mmCIF file of C-alpha atoms in Angstrom:
data_model
loop_
_atom_site.group_PDB
_atom_site.id
_atom_site.type_symbol
_atom_site.label_atom_id
_atom_site.label_comp_id
_atom_site.label_asym_id
_atom_site.label_seq_id
_atom_site.Cartn_x
_atom_site.Cartn_y
_atom_site.Cartn_z
ATOM 1 C CA MET A 7 -111.732 -36.086 64.920
ATOM 2 C CA SER A 8 -114.113 -37.555 62.256
ATOM 3 C CA THR A 9 -112.988 -39.039 58.973
ATOM 4 C CA THR A 10 -114.649 -36.125 57.127
ATOM 5 C CA SER A 11 -112.860 -33.437 59.161
ATOM 6 C CA SER A 12 -109.529 -35.314 58.756
ATOM 7 C CA ALA A 13 -109.934 -35.465 55.123
ATOM 8 C CA ALA A 14 -110.763 -31.820 54.932
ATOM 9 C CA ALA A 15 -107.765 -30.953 56.926
ATOM 10 C CA GLY A 16 -105.620 -33.019 54.768
ATOM 11 C CA SER A 17 -106.799 -31.303 51.681
ATOM 12 C CA ALA A 18 -106.078 -27.885 52.844
ATOM 13 C CA ALA A 19 -103.487 -26.137 50.694
ATOM 14 C CA PRO A 20 -100.109 -25.724 52.569
ATOM 15 C CA PRO A 21 -99.057 -22.135 53.222
ATOM 16 C CA ARG A 22 -96.803 -20.824 50.480
ATOM 17 C CA ILE A 23 -94.342 -17.936 50.296
ATOM 18 C CA PRO A 24 -95.637 -15.589 47.549
ATOM 19 C CA PRO A 25 -93.414 -15.301 44.469
ATOM 20 C CA PRO A 26 -91.089 -12.171 44.008
ATOM 21 C CA THR A 27 -92.963 -9.145 42.810
ATOM 22 C CA GLY A 28 -90.040 -7.621 41.001
ATOM 23 C CA HIS A 29 -89.855 -4.808 43.514
ATOM 24 C CA ARG A 30 -86.733 -6.267 45.171
ATOM 25 C CA GLU A 31 -84.934 -8.936 43.087
ATOM 26 C CA PRO A 32 -83.875 -11.904 45.108
ATOM 27 C CA LEU A 33 -80.101 -11.762 45.772
ATOM 28 C CA LYS A 34 -77.572 -13.750 47.738
ATOM 29 C CA ALA A 35 -74.223 -12.712 49.347
ATOM 30 C CA ASN A 36 -71.376 -14.298 51.030
ATOM 31 C CA VAL A 37 -70.743 -12.174 54.175
ATOM 32 C CA PHE A 38 -66.944 -13.178 54.284
ATOM 33 C CA GLU A 39 -66.457 -12.288 50.586
ATOM 34 C CA ARG A 40 -68.362 -8.972 51.021
ATOM 35 C CA MET A 41 -66.553 -7.843 54.121
ATOM 36 C CA ALA A 42 -63.138 -8.820 52.689
ATOM 37 C CA GLY A 43 -63.700 -5.915 50.211
ATOM 38 C CA ALA A 44 -65.833 -3.652 52.435
ATOM 39 C CA SER A 45 -65.260 0.007 52.742
ATOM 40 C CA CYS A 46 -66.886 0.502 56.116
ATOM 41 C CA GLN A 47 -68.428 -1.231 59.147
ATOM 42 C CA LEU A 48 -72.166 -1.755 59.009
ATOM 43 C CA GLN A 49 -72.004 -2.049 55.276
ATOM 44 C CA ALA A 50 -75.313 -3.187 53.849
ATOM 45 C CA LEU A 51 -74.897 -6.591 51.998
ATOM 46 C CA PHE A 52 -77.857 -5.790 49.653
ATOM 47 C CA PRO A 53 -78.908 -2.590 47.921
ATOM 48 C CA TYR A 54 -82.351 -2.516 49.536
ATOM 49 C CA HIS A 55 -83.095 -0.009 52.382
ATOM 50 C CA ASP A 56 -86.711 0.940 51.598
ATOM 51 C CA ALA A 57 -89.863 0.322 53.570
ATOM 52 C CA GLY A 58 -90.209 -3.196 54.923
ATOM 53 C CA ALA A 59 -86.878 -4.329 53.652
ATOM 54 C CA ILE A 60 -84.680 -6.692 55.738
ATOM 55 C CA VAL A 61 -81.240 -5.068 55.830
ATOM 56 C CA PRO A 62 -78.386 -7.297 56.699
ATOM 57 C CA CYS A 63 -75.232 -5.271 57.286
ATOM 58 C CA GLY A 64 -71.697 -6.689 57.786
ATOM 59 C CA ALA A 65 -68.994 -5.753 60.160
ATOM 60 C CA ILE A 66 -65.382 -6.978 60.348
ATOM 61 C CA PHE A 67 -62.840 -6.274 63.142
ATOM 62 C CA THR A 68 -59.149 -7.156 63.370
ATOM 63 C CA GLY A 69 -56.770 -6.405 66.253
ATOM 64 C CA ASP A 70 -54.094 -3.873 65.316
ATOM 65 C CA PRO A 71 -50.934 -3.460 67.628
ATOM 66 C CA ASP A 72 -50.286 -0.028 65.919
ATOM 67 C CA ASP A 73 -53.897 1.377 65.805
ATOM 68 C CA GLY A 74 -56.091 -0.728 68.112
ATOM 69 C CA GLU A 75 -58.435 1.986 69.340
ATOM 70 C CA PHE A 76 -61.950 1.468 67.960
ATOM 71 C CA GLY A 77 -63.848 3.698 70.439
ATOM 72 C CA HIS A 78 -67.208 3.039 71.956
ATOM 73 C CA PHE A 79 -70.699 4.506 71.368
ATOM 74 C CA PHE A 80 -74.325 3.608 71.863
ATOM 75 C CA HIS A 81 -76.891 3.196 69.109
ATOM 76 C CA TRP A 82 -80.604 3.619 69.536
ATOM 77 C CA ASN A 83 -83.103 2.379 66.913
ATOM 78 C CA THR A 84 -86.899 2.207 66.813
ATOM 79 C CA VAL A 85 -86.694 -1.003 64.770
ATOM 80 C CA GLU A 86 -85.274 -4.325 65.960
ATOM 81 C CA GLU A 87 -81.907 -5.565 65.189
ATOM 82 C CA LEU A 88 -80.309 -9.052 65.165
ATOM 83 C CA THR A 89 -76.726 -9.918 65.387
ATOM 84 C CA VAL A 90 -75.168 -13.102 64.025
ATOM 85 C CA VAL A 91 -71.555 -13.930 64.567
ATOM 86 C CA PHE A 92 -70.113 -15.734 61.733
ATOM 87 C CA GLY A 93 -66.562 -16.078 63.024
ATOM 88 C CA ALA A 94 -64.622 -14.834 65.968
ATOM 89 C CA SER A 95 -61.461 -15.286 68.016
ATOM 90 C CA GLY A 96 -60.129 -13.346 70.968
ATOM 91 C CA ALA A 97 -63.571 -11.627 71.217
ATOM 92 C CA MET A 98 -66.337 -11.183 73.531
ATOM 93 C CA LEU A 99 -68.570 -12.919 71.115
ATOM 94 C CA GLN A 100 -68.386 -16.545 70.108
ATOM 95 C CA THR A 101 -68.648 -18.049 66.531
ATOM 96 C CA GLY A 102 -72.221 -18.990 65.873
ATOM 97 C CA GLN A 103 -73.666 -16.613 68.447
ATOM 98 C CA ILE A 104 -76.968 -15.032 67.612
ATOM 99 C CA PHE A 105 -78.696 -12.392 69.756
ATOM 100 C CA ALA A 106 -81.340 -9.696 69.495
ATOM 101 C CA ASN A 107 -80.041 -6.230 70.372
ATOM 102 C CA GLN A 108 -81.957 -4.004 72.741
ATOM 103 C CA ALA A 109 -83.297 -0.767 71.258
ATOM 104 C CA LEU A 110 -80.466 1.000 73.059
ATOM 105 C CA HIS A 111 -77.220 -0.969 72.881
ATOM 106 C CA GLY A 112 -73.450 -0.379 73.157
ATOM 107 C CA VAL A 113 -71.240 -0.703 70.093
ATOM 108 C CA ASN A 114 -67.455 -1.354 69.865
ATOM 109 C CA SER A 115 -65.137 -3.841 68.242
ATOM 110 C CA PHE A 116 -66.041 -6.546 70.761
ATOM 111 C CA LEU A 117 -62.372 -7.587 70.832
ATOM 112 C CA ARG A 118 -60.969 -8.451 74.184
ATOM 113 C CA ASP A 119 -57.615 -6.924 73.180
ATOM 114 C CA PRO A 120 -58.046 -4.618 70.248
ATOM 115 C CA LYS A 121 -54.199 -4.521 69.858
ATOM 116 C CA ASP A 122 -53.850 -8.285 69.479
ATOM 117 C CA PRO A 123 -53.459 -9.019 65.756
ATOM 118 C CA ASP A 124 -54.758 -12.537 66.244
ATOM 119 C CA SER A 125 -58.071 -11.329 67.477
ATOM 120 C CA TYR A 126 -60.853 -10.842 64.971
ATOM 121 C CA ALA A 127 -64.670 -11.006 64.432
ATOM 122 C CA VAL A 128 -67.035 -11.069 61.416
ATOM 123 C CA MET A 129 -70.649 -10.525 61.987
ATOM 124 C CA SER A 130 -73.895 -9.377 60.452
ATOM 125 C CA ILE A 131 -76.336 -6.931 62.049
ATOM 126 C CA THR A 132 -79.773 -7.059 60.554
ATOM 127 C CA GLN A 133 -82.672 -4.556 60.896
ATOM 128 C CA ARG A 134 -86.060 -4.636 59.394
ATOM 129 C CA GLN A 135 -87.043 -1.242 58.054
ATOM 130 C CA SER A 136 -90.324 0.230 59.137
ATOM 131 C CA ASP A 137 -93.380 -0.696 56.918
ATOM 132 C CA GLU A 138 -95.621 2.468 57.560
ATOM 133 C CA ASP A 139 -94.458 4.300 60.712
ATOM 134 C CA LYS A 140 -91.612 6.817 60.801
ATOM 135 C CA GLN A 141 -88.363 5.488 61.923
ATOM 136 C CA ARG A 142 -85.787 7.199 64.200
ATOM 137 C CA GLU A 143 -82.281 6.406 65.369
ATOM 138 C CA ALA A 144 -79.684 8.040 67.568
ATOM 139 C CA ILE A 145 -75.911 7.817 68.149
ATOM 140 C CA ILE A 146 -74.896 8.504 71.712
ATOM 141 C CA PHE A 147 -71.416 9.157 73.164
ATOM 142 C CA ARG A 148 -70.690 8.975 76.912
ATOM 143 C CA CYS A 149 -67.812 10.061 78.971
ATOM 144 C CA GLN A 150 -64.966 7.500 79.250
ATOM 145 C CA GLU A 151 -64.497 8.368 82.977
ATOM 146 C CA CYS A 152 -67.921 8.901 84.472
ATOM 147 C CA HIS A 153 -70.312 7.779 81.655
ATOM 148 C CA GLU A 154 -72.140 11.081 81.620
ATOM 149 C CA GLN A 155 -73.871 11.550 78.213
ATOM 150 C CA LEU A 156 -71.653 13.859 76.034
ATOM 151 C CA LEU A 157 -73.642 13.761 72.769
ATOM 152 C CA ARG A 158 -76.965 12.336 71.534
ATOM 153 C CA PHE A 159 -77.356 12.814 67.816
ATOM 154 C CA GLU A 160 -80.934 11.709 67.099
ATOM 155 C CA TYR A 161 -82.218 11.812 63.448
ATOM 156 C CA ASP A 162 -85.060 10.827 61.194
ATOM 157 C CA SER A 163 -84.217 7.563 59.394
ATOM 158 C CA THR A 164 -87.681 6.949 57.848
ATOM 159 C CA PRO A 165 -87.017 4.601 54.933
ATOM 160 C CA ARG A 166 -88.123 5.205 51.262
ATOM 161 C CA GLY A 167 -91.729 4.245 50.746
ATOM 162 C CA VAL A 168 -92.934 5.663 54.076
ATOM 163 C CA GLU A 169 -94.567 9.026 54.232
ATOM 164 C CA GLY A 170 -92.040 11.562 55.535
ATOM 165 C CA HIS A 171 -89.064 9.986 53.883
ATOM 166 C CA SER A 172 -86.601 12.652 53.136
ATOM 167 C CA PRO A 173 -83.166 11.511 51.566
ATOM 168 C CA GLU A 174 -82.073 15.061 51.137
ATOM 169 C CA GLN A 175 -81.237 15.394 54.794
ATOM 170 C CA TRP A 176 -78.755 12.552 54.291
ATOM 171 C CA GLY A 177 -77.106 14.196 51.331
ATOM 172 C CA GLY A 178 -79.043 12.224 48.808
ATOM 173 C CA SER A 179 -82.013 12.585 46.603
ATOM 174 C CA HIS A 180 -85.142 10.715 45.568
ATOM 175 C CA ASP A 181 -83.477 9.852 42.204
ATOM 176 C CA ASP A 182 -80.412 8.137 43.722
ATOM 177 C CA GLU A 183 -80.008 4.657 42.402
ATOM 178 C CA TYR A 184 -77.773 3.720 45.246
ATOM 179 C CA PRO A 185 -79.337 5.242 48.342
ATOM 180 C CA VAL A 186 -77.292 6.586 51.329
ATOM 181 C CA PHE A 187 -78.024 4.259 54.224
ATOM 182 C CA SER A 188 -79.336 6.507 57.037
ATOM 183 C CA THR A 189 -77.674 4.659 59.810
ATOM 184 C CA ILE A 190 -74.247 5.197 58.274
ATOM 185 C CA TRP A 191 -74.893 8.874 57.493
ATOM 186 C CA GLY A 192 -76.038 9.469 61.172
ATOM 187 C CA SER A 193 -72.851 7.822 62.438
ATOM 188 C CA VAL A 194 -70.798 10.126 60.244
ATOM 189 C CA GLU A 195 -72.567 13.231 61.619
ATOM 190 C CA ALA A 196 -72.278 12.180 65.239
ATOM 191 C CA ALA A 197 -68.625 11.236 64.932
ATOM 192 C CA ALA A 198 -67.937 14.721 63.382
ATOM 193 C CA GLN A 199 -69.624 16.418 66.309
ATOM 194 C CA MET A 200 -67.404 14.578 68.659
ATOM 195 C CA ASP A 201 -64.412 16.286 67.172
ATOM 196 C CA ASP A 202 -65.476 19.491 69.031
ATOM 197 C CA ASP A 203 -63.470 20.061 72.165
ATOM 198 C CA THR A 204 -66.477 21.444 73.946
ATOM 199 C CA VAL A 205 -68.498 18.306 73.287
ATOM 200 C CA ARG A 206 -65.625 15.980 74.306
ATOM 201 C CA THR A 207 -65.107 17.865 77.504
ATOM 202 C CA CYS A 208 -67.418 16.286 80.191
ATOM 203 C CA SER A 209 -69.712 18.852 81.872
ATOM 204 C CA LYS A 210 -69.847 16.604 84.962
ATOM 205 C CA CYS A 211 -66.260 15.382 85.753
ATOM 206 C CA GLY A 212 -64.204 17.746 83.364
ATOM 207 C CA HIS A 213 -62.562 14.772 81.573
ATOM 208 C CA VAL A 214 -61.445 15.560 78.061
ATOM 209 C CA ASN A 215 -62.491 12.505 76.018
ATOM 210 C CA ASP A 216 -60.622 11.227 72.949
ATOM 211 C CA THR A 217 -61.899 12.133 69.553
ATOM 212 C CA PHE A 218 -63.795 9.170 68.013
ATOM 213 C CA PRO A 219 -61.569 7.182 65.542
ATOM 214 C CA GLU A 220 -63.976 7.392 62.763
ATOM 215 C CA HIS A 221 -61.220 6.134 60.253
ATOM 216 C CA LYS A 222 -61.391 2.680 61.858
ATOM 217 C CA TRP A 223 -65.095 2.444 60.962
ATOM 218 C CA GLY A 224 -64.898 4.060 57.452
ATOM 219 C CA TRP A 225 -68.380 5.641 57.426
ATOM 220 C CA SER A 226 -67.479 8.895 55.805
ATOM 221 C CA ARG A 227 -65.600 7.094 53.059
ATOM 222 C CA TRP A 228 -68.700 4.952 52.279
ATOM 223 C CA VAL A 229 -71.064 7.956 52.190
ATOM 224 C CA GLU A 230 -68.577 9.790 49.931
ATOM 225 C CA GLN A 231 -68.236 6.799 47.610
ATOM 226 C CA THR A 232 -71.924 6.233 47.443
ATOM 227 C CA ARG A 233 -72.610 9.965 46.481
ATOM 228 C CA THR A 234 -69.823 9.573 43.946
ATOM 229 C CA ALA A 235 -71.278 6.415 42.396
ATOM 230 C CA ASN A 236 -74.700 8.163 42.022
ATOM 231 C CA ARG A 237 -73.108 11.168 40.325
ATOM 232 C CA SER A 238 -71.001 8.922 38.017
ATOM 233 C CA LYS A 239 -74.047 6.920 36.973
ATOM 234 C CA GLU A 240 -75.853 10.088 36.128
ATOM 235 C CA ALA A 241 -72.838 11.301 34.175
ATOM 236 C CA LEU A 242 -72.880 8.071 32.110
ATOM 237 C CA ARG A 243 -76.611 8.472 31.408
ATOM 238 C CA ALA A 244 -75.986 12.069 30.333
ATOM 239 C CA ALA A 245 -73.290 10.906 27.876
ATOM 240 C CA ILE A 246 -75.601 8.314 26.430
ATOM 241 C CA ARG A 247 -78.374 10.872 26.024
ATOM 242 C CA GLU A 248 -75.964 13.373 24.372
ATOM 243 C CA LEU A 249 -74.754 10.626 21.958
ATOM 244 C CA GLY A 250 -78.309 9.693 21.127
ATOM 245 C CA GLU A 251 -79.119 13.395 20.336
ATOM 246 C CA LYS A 252 -76.143 13.678 18.074
ATOM 247 C CA LYS A 253 -77.056 10.604 16.101
ATOM 248 C CA ALA A 254 -80.582 11.852 15.713
ATOM 249 C CA VAL A 255 -79.327 15.145 14.252
ATOM 250 C CA ARG A 256 -77.238 13.301 11.744
#
């Protein structure tokens, strides 16, 4: 390489990460602290679920000798997911383990003995929301005996900012300050459908599968609390507007 070309190469400006645009304020979170007070599994650690957002979600599992059944299901997503295990013991996953999930992957507590109170795991599951294309997800349940598919609940999870986004179908609205996370909403709906005896009864082997223990995952509680938070915030705004109108009259 000539001296001229070396100098030119050395003078080239190094690549830089562009500054924040204000669209998504930079935030930080401690996954252990967040999950200590979490209301559900797969709880988003940051309030950004829109197009192109990187959405890390936390999960925390502890063995329970009195109620150790977590159930098992499959999740399918058109966007990629990455799992990071921040701490685990007595689990099929190891502390510090990082792996990319396949588009279709099994989900459970990953505890070897879910009834062992000394077993636990804290992890994050991160997905990058679609930038421009529509996004779809599915929750799938299979027979505990023969693994025949019992239910596939597939739904549109297109994020805000992409044409076709429709939060109304998740029980939300475009005005929500705290959007319902579509993955959790879909999990709620699928778990509810598994309560039906005709769905739980396998058409292939006749086995009547257990109802899914949704209470161990807390999805419906999170969706309900998110909707309540949005309604409460709007009630506060309405009260402020009413107070302003009364002052203006005076």
